[in-house]
Amino acid sequence: MSENFEKTLVLIKPDAIQRSLVGDIIQRFERKGLKLLGLKMMSLDEAVLREHYAHLVDKPFFAGLAKFMKSTPVVAMCWEGVEAVAAVRLIAGITKAREADAGTIRGDFAMSVSCNVIHASDTTENAEIEVKRFFNSDEIYDYDKTEYLHIYADDER
Ligand code: DAT
Ligand code: MG
């Protein structure tokens, strides 16, 4: 397998859970051609949120962000593909959902800065850390996705 294959972490946030968008969101990643390696529902506590949002703990909105992220369980997913981290960020759309491009998940499903339906890892370094933060190694599945034969050219796989 090409070294360009990457794993990335996506969280479906509480606003999307409340608004019954889980299926629509998963479908976007499936239709793109990404491979699902891990999927589970989980509740996040303050400790994991302080770690996950370490770059934001000093912001005035952090308390509200943590309360929101604890308000329901989230759906955690690990997706794989060639340069998957950037590809997933692209289809996620920018943080401020009401300005996100139409066709992106945030652009199509959300209006808010904080209630923006999904989290997606922003760099390959962070993706590695974040997949490990939310998944044990035995929760990441290794299998052949036969569809890959049609998703990538021979020299991309
Ligand atoms: P992203 O989720 O696009 O990677 P980020 O890492 O800067 O954006 O922020 C993480 C989350 O924190 C973001 O999805 C929503 C929330 N957030 C960011 N900036 C905010 C703000 N100015 N006010 C309220 N919530 C904010
Ligand atoms: Mg981020």
mmCIF file of N, CA, C and O in Angstrom, residues 36-132:
data_model
loop_
_atom_site.group_PDB
_atom_site.id
_atom_site.type_symbol
_atom_site.label_atom_id
_atom_site.label_comp_id
_atom_site.label_asym_id
_atom_site.label_seq_id
_atom_site.Cartn_x
_atom_site.Cartn_y
_atom_site.Cartn_z
ATOM 1 N N LEU A 36 -13.702 3.118 6.011
ATOM 2 C CA LEU A 36 -14.018 3.199 7.441
ATOM 3 C C LEU A 36 -13.240 2.128 8.202
ATOM 4 O O LEU A 36 -13.437 0.936 7.981
ATOM 5 N N LEU A 37 -12.360 2.576 9.097
ATOM 6 C CA LEU A 37 -11.537 1.634 9.866
ATOM 7 C C LEU A 37 -12.022 1.470 11.299
ATOM 8 O O LEU A 37 -11.699 0.482 11.961
ATOM 9 N N GLY A 38 -12.780 2.468 11.794
ATOM 10 C CA GLY A 38 -13.246 2.407 13.181
ATOM 11 C C GLY A 38 -14.455 3.295 13.364
ATOM 12 O O GLY A 38 -14.543 4.350 12.727
ATOM 13 N N LEU A 39 -15.378 2.859 14.222
ATOM 14 C CA LEU A 39 -16.624 3.607 14.437
ATOM 15 C C LEU A 39 -17.190 3.258 15.803
ATOM 16 O O LEU A 39 -17.367 2.079 16.114
ATOM 17 N N LYS A 40 -17.443 4.267 16.625
ATOM 18 C CA LYS A 40 -18.096 3.977 17.915
ATOM 19 C C LYS A 40 -18.734 5.224 18.492
ATOM 20 O O LYS A 40 -18.353 6.343 18.161
ATOM 21 N N MET A 41 -19.715 4.997 19.358
ATOM 22 C CA MET A 41 -20.321 6.092 20.094
ATOM 23 C C MET A 41 -19.630 6.171 21.449
ATOM 24 O O MET A 41 -19.292 5.149 22.040
ATOM 25 N N MET A 42 -19.384 7.390 21.918
ATOM 26 C CA MET A 42 -18.717 7.534 23.214
ATOM 27 C C MET A 42 -19.045 8.876 23.851
ATOM 28 O O MET A 42 -19.355 9.847 23.156
ATOM 29 N N SER A 43 -18.981 8.911 25.185
ATOM 30 C CA SER A 43 -19.154 10.168 25.910
ATOM 31 C C SER A 43 -17.775 10.736 26.203
ATOM 32 O O SER A 43 -16.864 10.001 26.571
ATOM 33 N N LEU A 44 -17.629 12.042 26.023
ATOM 34 C CA LEU A 44 -16.339 12.690 26.273
ATOM 35 C C LEU A 44 -16.375 13.358 27.637
ATOM 36 O O LEU A 44 -17.377 13.983 28.005
ATOM 37 N N ASP A 45 -15.275 13.210 28.400
ATOM 38 C CA ASP A 45 -15.216 13.896 29.697
ATOM 39 C C ASP A 45 -14.302 15.124 29.585
ATOM 40 O O ASP A 45 -13.646 15.351 28.564
ATOM 41 N N GLU A 46 -14.289 15.892 30.666
ATOM 42 C CA GLU A 46 -13.522 17.147 30.691
ATOM 43 C C GLU A 46 -12.034 16.892 30.361
ATOM 44 O O GLU A 46 -11.419 17.652 29.619
ATOM 45 N N ALA A 47 -11.489 15.798 30.890
ATOM 46 C CA ALA A 47 -10.055 15.515 30.701
ATOM 47 C C ALA A 47 -9.717 15.323 29.226
ATOM 48 O O ALA A 47 -8.749 15.908 28.722
ATOM 49 N N VAL A 48 -10.504 14.528 28.520
ATOM 50 C CA VAL A 48 -10.194 14.287 27.106
ATOM 51 C C VAL A 48 -10.454 15.551 26.282
ATOM 52 O O VAL A 48 -9.729 15.840 25.317
ATOM 53 N N LEU A 49 -11.434 16.337 26.692
ATOM 54 C CA LEU A 49 -11.703 17.581 25.952
ATOM 55 C C LEU A 49 -10.588 18.607 26.166
ATOM 56 O O LEU A 49 -10.213 19.331 25.235
ATOM 57 N N ARG A 50 -10.025 18.644 27.351
ATOM 58 C CA ARG A 50 -8.909 19.575 27.608
ATOM 59 C C ARG A 50 -7.684 19.178 26.788
ATOM 60 O O ARG A 50 -6.900 20.015 26.366
ATOM 61 N N GLU A 51 -7.527 17.864 26.571
ATOM 62 C CA GLU A 51 -6.425 17.370 25.754
ATOM 63 C C GLU A 51 -6.698 17.642 24.268
ATOM 64 O O GLU A 51 -5.843 18.157 23.547
ATOM 65 N N HIS A 52 -7.898 17.286 23.853
ATOM 66 C CA HIS A 52 -8.277 17.392 22.444
ATOM 67 C C HIS A 52 -8.313 18.852 21.986
ATOM 68 O O HIS A 52 -7.936 19.171 20.854
ATOM 69 N N TYR A 53 -8.774 19.724 22.854
ATOM 70 C CA TYR A 53 -8.850 21.154 22.526
ATOM 71 C C TYR A 53 -7.809 21.943 23.316
ATOM 72 O O TYR A 53 -8.081 23.067 23.754
ATOM 73 N N ALA A 54 -6.618 21.374 23.457
ATOM 74 C CA ALA A 54 -5.541 22.025 24.230
ATOM 75 C C ALA A 54 -5.217 23.412 23.684
ATOM 76 O O ALA A 54 -4.862 24.322 24.450
ATOM 77 N N HIS A 55 -5.366 23.584 22.359
ATOM 78 C CA HIS A 55 -5.061 24.885 21.745
ATOM 79 C C HIS A 55 -6.141 25.924 22.057
ATOM 80 O O HIS A 55 -5.994 27.087 21.696
ATOM 81 N N LEU A 56 -7.210 25.512 22.736
ATOM 82 C CA LEU A 56 -8.326 26.436 22.995
ATOM 83 C C LEU A 56 -8.679 26.579 24.474
ATOM 84 O O LEU A 56 -9.573 27.364 24.807
ATOM 85 N N VAL A 57 -7.958 25.862 25.357
ATOM 86 C CA VAL A 57 -8.372 25.857 26.780
ATOM 87 C C VAL A 57 -8.357 27.248 27.414
ATOM 88 O O VAL A 57 -9.119 27.497 28.350
ATOM 89 N N ASP A 58 -7.531 28.140 26.909
ATOM 90 C CA ASP A 58 -7.467 29.488 27.493
ATOM 91 C C ASP A 58 -8.455 30.470 26.862
ATOM 92 O O ASP A 58 -8.522 31.623 27.273
ATOM 93 N N LYS A 59 -9.203 30.023 25.872
ATOM 94 C CA LYS A 59 -10.158 30.918 25.208
ATOM 95 C C LYS A 59 -11.413 31.091 26.063
ATOM 96 O O LYS A 59 -11.814 30.162 26.783
ATOM 97 N N PRO A 60 -12.036 32.253 25.969
ATOM 98 C CA PRO A 60 -13.252 32.486 26.777
ATOM 99 C C PRO A 60 -14.398 31.535 26.437
ATOM 100 O O PRO A 60 -15.247 31.269 27.289
ATOM 101 N N PHE A 61 -14.389 31.002 25.230
ATOM 102 C CA PHE A 61 -15.486 30.114 24.840
ATOM 103 C C PHE A 61 -15.236 28.654 25.201
ATOM 104 O O PHE A 61 -16.080 27.789 24.935
ATOM 105 N N PHE A 62 -14.081 28.345 25.840
ATOM 106 C CA PHE A 62 -13.769 26.930 26.078
ATOM 107 C C PHE A 62 -14.821 26.237 26.962
ATOM 108 O O PHE A 62 -15.214 25.094 26.683
ATOM 109 N N ALA A 63 -15.268 26.922 28.026
ATOM 110 C CA ALA A 63 -16.242 26.295 28.938
ATOM 111 C C ALA A 63 -17.512 25.915 28.173
ATOM 112 O O ALA A 63 -18.065 24.818 28.358
ATOM 113 N N GLY A 64 -17.965 26.818 27.311
ATOM 114 C CA GLY A 64 -19.162 26.544 26.511
ATOM 115 C C GLY A 64 -18.929 25.409 25.526
ATOM 116 O O GLY A 64 -19.806 24.564 25.310
ATOM 117 N N LEU A 65 -17.746 25.383 24.946
ATOM 118 C CA LEU A 65 -17.385 24.326 23.997
ATOM 119 C C LEU A 65 -17.384 22.958 24.699
ATOM 120 O O LEU A 65 -17.945 21.975 24.193
ATOM 121 N N ALA A 66 -16.790 22.912 25.892
ATOM 122 C CA ALA A 66 -16.723 21.656 26.646
ATOM 123 C C ALA A 66 -18.129 21.207 27.056
ATOM 124 O O ALA A 66 -18.475 20.017 26.932
ATOM 125 N N LYS A 67 -18.956 22.146 27.491
ATOM 126 C CA LYS A 67 -20.336 21.808 27.882
ATOM 127 C C LYS A 67 -21.102 21.231 26.684
ATOM 128 O O LYS A 67 -21.806 20.222 26.794
ATOM 129 N N PHE A 68 -20.935 21.877 25.550
ATOM 130 C CA PHE A 68 -21.576 21.399 24.311
ATOM 131 C C PHE A 68 -21.100 19.994 23.948
ATOM 132 O O PHE A 68 -21.911 19.096 23.660
ATOM 133 N N MET A 69 -19.801 19.775 24.007
ATOM 134 C CA MET A 69 -19.248 18.483 23.586
ATOM 135 C C MET A 69 -19.604 17.348 24.555
ATOM 136 O O MET A 69 -19.496 16.173 24.205
ATOM 137 N N LYS A 70 -20.019 17.720 25.792
ATOM 138 C CA LYS A 70 -20.437 16.715 26.775
ATOM 139 C C LYS A 70 -21.954 16.520 26.788
ATOM 140 O O LYS A 70 -22.461 15.677 27.524
ATOM 141 N N SER A 71 -22.680 17.311 25.990
ATOM 142 C CA SER A 71 -24.142 17.343 26.111
ATOM 143 C C SER A 71 -24.823 16.072 25.597
ATOM 144 O O SER A 71 -25.939 15.755 26.002
ATOM 145 N N THR A 72 -24.170 15.361 24.688
ATOM 146 C CA THR A 72 -24.641 14.033 24.247
ATOM 147 C C THR A 72 -23.376 13.222 23.960
ATOM 148 O O THR A 72 -22.288 13.797 23.870
ATOM 149 N N PRO A 73 -23.513 11.913 23.747
ATOM 150 C CA PRO A 73 -22.347 11.176 23.232
ATOM 151 C C PRO A 73 -22.007 11.705 21.834
ATOM 152 O O PRO A 73 -22.836 12.369 21.188
ATOM 153 N N VAL A 74 -20.797 11.411 21.386
ATOM 154 C CA VAL A 74 -20.399 11.732 20.019
ATOM 155 C C VAL A 74 -20.195 10.413 19.276
ATOM 156 O O VAL A 74 -20.116 9.353 19.902
ATOM 157 N N VAL A 75 -20.126 10.480 17.958
ATOM 158 C CA VAL A 75 -19.743 9.310 17.162
ATOM 159 C C VAL A 75 -18.319 9.544 16.679
ATOM 160 O O VAL A 75 -18.045 10.546 16.001
ATOM 161 N N ALA A 76 -17.421 8.671 17.088
ATOM 162 C CA ALA A 76 -16.014 8.778 16.674
ATOM 163 C C ALA A 76 -15.773 7.823 15.516
ATOM 164 O O ALA A 76 -16.244 6.676 15.534
ATOM 165 N N MET A 77 -15.056 8.324 14.511
ATOM 166 C CA MET A 77 -14.770 7.492 13.327
ATOM 167 C C MET A 77 -13.313 7.668 12.917
ATOM 168 O O MET A 77 -12.763 8.764 13.045
ATOM 169 N N CYS A 78 -12.740 6.590 12.416
ATOM 170 C CA CYS A 78 -11.421 6.663 11.807
ATOM 171 C C CYS A 78 -11.590 6.316 10.332
ATOM 172 O O CYS A 78 -12.110 5.239 9.997
ATOM 173 N N TRP A 79 -11.184 7.232 9.459
ATOM 174 C CA TRP A 79 -11.278 7.032 8.010
ATOM 175 C C TRP A 79 -9.887 6.980 7.411
ATOM 176 O O TRP A 79 -8.983 7.685 7.878
ATOM 177 N N GLU A 80 -9.735 6.189 6.357
ATOM 178 C CA GLU A 80 -8.437 6.043 5.699
ATOM 179 C C GLU A 80 -8.556 6.350 4.214
ATOM 180 O O GLU A 80 -9.590 6.091 3.589
ATOM 181 N N GLY A 81 -7.449 6.872 3.658
ATOM 182 C CA GLY A 81 -7.365 7.090 2.221
ATOM 183 C C GLY A 81 -6.054 7.769 1.885
ATOM 184 O O GLY A 81 -5.282 8.131 2.778
ATOM 185 N N VAL A 82 -5.786 7.949 0.593
ATOM 186 C CA VAL A 82 -4.592 8.674 0.160
ATOM 187 C C VAL A 82 -4.771 10.146 0.538
ATOM 188 O O VAL A 82 -5.787 10.761 0.187
ATOM 189 N N GLU A 83 -3.824 10.676 1.308
ATOM 190 C CA GLU A 83 -3.900 12.066 1.792
ATOM 191 C C GLU A 83 -5.271 12.350 2.410
ATOM 192 O O GLU A 83 -5.885 13.400 2.185
ATOM 193 N N ALA A 84 -5.730 11.417 3.214
ATOM 194 C CA ALA A 84 -7.088 11.489 3.778
ATOM 195 C C ALA A 84 -7.274 12.669 4.732
ATOM 196 O O ALA A 84 -8.385 13.190 4.844
ATOM 197 N N VAL A 85 -6.209 13.090 5.416
ATOM 198 C CA VAL A 85 -6.373 14.189 6.387
ATOM 199 C C VAL A 85 -6.844 15.450 5.663
ATOM 200 O O VAL A 85 -7.848 16.065 6.043
ATOM 201 N N ALA A 86 -6.151 15.813 4.591
ATOM 202 C CA ALA A 86 -6.525 17.021 3.839
ATOM 203 C C ALA A 86 -7.859 16.825 3.125
ATOM 204 O O ALA A 86 -8.690 17.745 3.074
ATOM 205 N N ALA A 87 -8.084 15.629 2.591
ATOM 206 C CA ALA A 87 -9.341 15.374 1.860
ATOM 207 C C ALA A 87 -10.544 15.518 2.786
ATOM 208 O O ALA A 87 -11.567 16.105 2.415
ATOM 209 N N VAL A 88 -10.396 15.027 4.009
ATOM 210 C CA VAL A 88 -11.513 15.113 4.963
ATOM 211 C C VAL A 88 -11.726 16.560 5.419
ATOM 212 O O VAL A 88 -12.858 17.024 5.542
ATOM 213 N N ARG A 89 -10.641 17.305 5.646
ATOM 214 C CA ARG A 89 -10.789 18.728 6.006
ATOM 215 C C ARG A 89 -11.522 19.483 4.891
ATOM 216 O O ARG A 89 -12.336 20.361 5.151
ATOM 217 N N LEU A 90 -11.182 19.123 3.640
ATOM 218 C CA LEU A 90 -11.796 19.810 2.507
ATOM 219 C C LEU A 90 -13.307 19.568 2.460
ATOM 220 O O LEU A 90 -14.087 20.509 2.246
ATOM 221 N N ILE A 91 -13.732 18.340 2.690
ATOM 222 C CA ILE A 91 -15.177 18.088 2.632
ATOM 223 C C ILE A 91 -15.867 18.463 3.939
ATOM 224 O O ILE A 91 -17.084 18.574 3.971
ATOM 225 N N ALA A 92 -15.087 18.694 5.011
ATOM 226 C CA ALA A 92 -15.688 19.191 6.258
ATOM 227 C C ALA A 92 -16.091 20.659 6.103
ATOM 228 O O ALA A 92 -17.151 21.072 6.561
ATOM 229 N N GLY A 93 -15.242 21.455 5.457
ATOM 230 C CA GLY A 93 -15.513 22.895 5.355
ATOM 231 C C GLY A 93 -14.910 23.654 6.526
ATOM 232 O O GLY A 93 -14.484 23.059 7.513
ATOM 233 N N ILE A 94 -14.889 24.973 6.422
ATOM 234 C CA ILE A 94 -14.225 25.798 7.446
ATOM 235 C C ILE A 94 -15.035 25.843 8.749
ATOM 236 O O ILE A 94 -16.225 25.534 8.765
ATOM 237 N N THR A 95 -14.333 26.255 9.816
ATOM 238 C CA THR A 95 -14.910 26.231 11.172
ATOM 239 C C THR A 95 -16.234 26.985 11.254
ATOM 240 O O THR A 95 -17.205 26.475 11.829
ATOM 241 N N LYS A 96 -16.268 28.208 10.716
ATOM 242 C CA LYS A 96 -17.480 29.041 10.789
ATOM 243 C C LYS A 96 -18.451 28.551 9.715
ATOM 244 O O LYS A 96 -18.377 28.943 8.542
ATOM 245 N N ALA A 97 -19.356 27.679 10.150
ATOM 246 C CA ALA A 97 -20.152 26.894 9.193
ATOM 247 C C ALA A 97 -20.976 27.754 8.239
ATOM 248 O O ALA A 97 -21.161 27.389 7.084
ATOM 249 N N ARG A 98 -21.457 28.895 8.714
ATOM 250 C CA ARG A 98 -22.321 29.678 7.816
ATOM 251 C C ARG A 98 -21.553 30.299 6.657
ATOM 252 O O ARG A 98 -22.142 30.755 5.694
ATOM 253 N N GLU A 99 -20.213 30.298 6.769
ATOM 254 C CA GLU A 99 -19.390 30.779 5.654
ATOM 255 C C GLU A 99 -18.696 29.636 4.906
ATOM 256 O O GLU A 99 -17.934 29.870 3.977
ATOM 257 N N ALA A 100 -18.961 28.409 5.329
ATOM 258 C CA ALA A 100 -18.320 27.249 4.680
ATOM 259 C C ALA A 100 -18.930 27.045 3.294
ATOM 260 O O ALA A 100 -20.119 27.305 3.073
ATOM 261 N N ASP A 101 -18.102 26.587 2.370
ATOM 262 C CA ASP A 101 -18.550 26.383 0.992
ATOM 263 C C ASP A 101 -19.744 25.423 0.933
ATOM 264 O O ASP A 101 -19.760 24.396 1.624
ATOM 265 N N ALA A 102 -20.694 25.754 0.071
ATOM 266 C CA ALA A 102 -21.778 24.824 -0.227
ATOM 267 C C ALA A 102 -21.156 23.546 -0.786
ATOM 268 O O ALA A 102 -20.158 23.602 -1.510
ATOM 269 N N GLY A 103 -21.721 22.416 -0.410
ATOM 270 C CA GLY A 103 -21.152 21.137 -0.840
ATOM 271 C C GLY A 103 -20.287 20.508 0.238
ATOM 272 O O GLY A 103 -20.060 19.305 0.223
ATOM 273 N N THR A 104 -19.787 21.335 1.180
ATOM 274 C CA THR A 104 -19.067 20.763 2.320
ATOM 275 C C THR A 104 -20.093 20.365 3.392
ATOM 276 O O THR A 104 -21.243 20.819 3.364
ATOM 277 N N ILE A 105 -19.650 19.538 4.335
ATOM 278 C CA ILE A 105 -20.567 19.080 5.390
ATOM 279 C C ILE A 105 -21.023 20.265 6.239
ATOM 280 O O ILE A 105 -22.214 20.460 6.478
ATOM 281 N N ARG A 106 -20.079 21.083 6.685
ATOM 282 C CA ARG A 106 -20.463 22.245 7.489
ATOM 283 C C ARG A 106 -21.262 23.244 6.655
ATOM 284 O O ARG A 106 -22.225 23.840 7.133
ATOM 285 N N GLY A 107 -20.858 23.430 5.414
ATOM 286 C CA GLY A 107 -21.559 24.367 4.531
ATOM 287 C C GLY A 107 -22.996 23.947 4.260
ATOM 288 O O GLY A 107 -23.882 24.791 4.124
ATOM 289 N N ASP A 108 -23.229 22.661 4.210
ATOM 290 C CA ASP A 108 -24.576 22.169 3.887
ATOM 291 C C ASP A 108 -25.453 21.948 5.113
ATOM 292 O O ASP A 108 -26.676 21.984 5.009
ATOM 293 N N PHE A 109 -24.827 21.704 6.284
ATOM 294 C CA PHE A 109 -25.636 21.262 7.429
ATOM 295 C C PHE A 109 -25.611 22.190 8.635
ATOM 296 O O PHE A 109 -26.260 21.882 9.641
ATOM 297 N N ALA A 110 -24.849 23.287 8.605
ATOM 298 C CA ALA A 110 -24.728 24.058 9.851
ATOM 299 C C ALA A 110 -24.618 25.561 9.602
ATOM 300 O O ALA A 110 -24.291 25.997 8.489
ATOM 301 N N MET A 111 -24.877 26.334 10.643
ATOM 302 C CA MET A 111 -24.855 27.796 10.585
ATOM 303 C C MET A 111 -23.892 28.405 11.596
ATOM 304 O O MET A 111 -23.562 29.588 11.523
ATOM 305 N N SER A 112 -23.446 27.624 12.563
ATOM 306 C CA SER A 112 -22.757 28.154 13.743
ATOM 307 C C SER A 112 -21.233 27.991 13.661
ATOM 308 O O SER A 112 -20.720 27.222 12.848
ATOM 309 N N VAL A 113 -20.529 28.716 14.542
ATOM 310 C CA VAL A 113 -19.076 28.513 14.694
ATOM 311 C C VAL A 113 -18.821 27.312 15.594
ATOM 312 O O VAL A 113 -17.925 26.512 15.335
ATOM 313 N N SER A 114 -19.605 27.200 16.664
ATOM 314 C CA SER A 114 -19.331 26.140 17.641
ATOM 315 C C SER A 114 -20.148 24.876 17.349
ATOM 316 O O SER A 114 -19.646 23.764 17.532
ATOM 317 N N CYS A 115 -21.394 25.045 16.920
ATOM 318 C CA CYS A 115 -22.225 23.884 16.557
ATOM 319 C C CYS A 115 -22.008 23.627 15.069
ATOM 320 O O CYS A 115 -22.861 23.945 14.230
ATOM 321 N N ASN A 116 -20.860 23.048 14.756
ATOM 322 C CA ASN A 116 -20.503 22.890 13.332
ATOM 323 C C ASN A 116 -20.397 21.416 12.919
ATOM 324 O O ASN A 116 -19.623 21.051 12.059
ATOM 325 N N VAL A 117 -21.198 20.608 13.521
ATOM 326 C CA VAL A 117 -21.515 19.194 13.229
ATOM 327 C C VAL A 117 -20.390 18.149 13.253
ATOM 328 O O VAL A 117 -20.659 16.998 13.564
ATOM 329 N N ILE A 118 -19.183 18.522 12.884
ATOM 330 C CA ILE A 118 -18.111 17.518 12.972
ATOM 331 C C ILE A 118 -16.786 18.140 13.410
ATOM 332 O O ILE A 118 -16.547 19.334 13.224
ATOM 333 N N HIS A 119 -15.942 17.290 13.964
ATOM 334 C CA HIS A 119 -14.520 17.581 14.130
ATOM 335 C C HIS A 119 -13.773 16.752 13.100
ATOM 336 O O HIS A 119 -14.139 15.602 12.845
ATOM 337 N N ALA A 120 -12.704 17.315 12.534
ATOM 338 C CA ALA A 120 -11.815 16.549 11.649
ATOM 339 C C ALA A 120 -10.374 16.949 11.947
ATOM 340 O O ALA A 120 -10.079 18.146 12.084
ATOM 341 N N SER A 121 -9.494 15.975 12.045
ATOM 342 C CA SER A 121 -8.074 16.253 12.320
ATOM 343 C C SER A 121 -7.527 17.230 11.289
ATOM 344 O O SER A 121 -7.846 17.137 10.096
ATOM 345 N N ASP A 122 -6.670 18.161 11.746
ATOM 346 C CA ASP A 122 -6.206 19.219 10.829
ATOM 347 C C ASP A 122 -4.844 18.973 10.195
ATOM 348 O O ASP A 122 -4.525 19.594 9.180
ATOM 349 N N THR A 123 -4.009 18.110 10.761
ATOM 350 C CA THR A 123 -2.695 17.805 10.164
ATOM 351 C C THR A 123 -2.436 16.301 10.325
ATOM 352 O O THR A 123 -3.066 15.641 11.167
ATOM 353 N N THR A 124 -1.488 15.798 9.548
ATOM 354 C CA THR A 124 -1.180 14.361 9.658
ATOM 355 C C THR A 124 -0.635 14.026 11.053
ATOM 356 O O THR A 124 -0.958 12.970 11.602
ATOM 357 N N GLU A 125 0.152 14.951 11.613
ATOM 358 C CA GLU A 125 0.693 14.727 12.964
ATOM 359 C C GLU A 125 -0.455 14.624 13.971
ATOM 360 O O GLU A 125 -0.506 13.717 14.801
ATOM 361 N N ASN A 126 -1.361 15.592 13.923
ATOM 362 C CA ASN A 126 -2.497 15.569 14.850
ATOM 363 C C ASN A 126 -3.413 14.377 14.600
ATOM 364 O O ASN A 126 -3.978 13.811 15.543
ATOM 365 N N ALA A 127 -3.568 13.990 13.349
ATOM 366 C CA ALA A 127 -4.431 12.851 13.039
ATOM 367 C C ALA A 127 -3.922 11.591 13.733
ATOM 368 O O ALA A 127 -4.702 10.829 14.323
ATOM 369 N N GLU A 128 -2.614 11.369 13.685
ATOM 370 C CA GLU A 128 -2.039 10.189 14.354
ATOM 371 C C GLU A 128 -2.320 10.202 15.841
ATOM 372 O O GLU A 128 -2.698 9.202 16.444
ATOM 373 N N ILE A 129 -2.121 11.381 16.444
ATOM 374 C CA ILE A 129 -2.361 11.528 17.888
ATOM 375 C C ILE A 129 -3.850 11.338 18.206
ATOM 376 O O ILE A 129 -4.219 10.657 19.164
ATOM 377 N N GLU A 130 -4.696 11.927 17.383
ATOM 378 C CA GLU A 130 -6.136 11.922 17.674
ATOM 379 C C GLU A 130 -6.763 10.538 17.468
ATOM 380 O O GLU A 130 -7.643 10.140 18.237
ATOM 381 N N VAL A 131 -6.313 9.801 16.449
ATOM 382 C CA VAL A 131 -6.840 8.438 16.276
ATOM 383 C C VAL A 131 -6.508 7.623 17.524
ATOM 384 O O VAL A 131 -7.360 6.903 18.066
ATOM 385 N N LYS A 132 -5.285 7.787 18.033
ATOM 386 C CA LYS A 132 -4.880 7.040 19.243
ATOM 387 C C LYS A 132 -5.627 7.538 20.478
ATOM 388 O O LYS A 132 -5.865 6.780 21.417
#
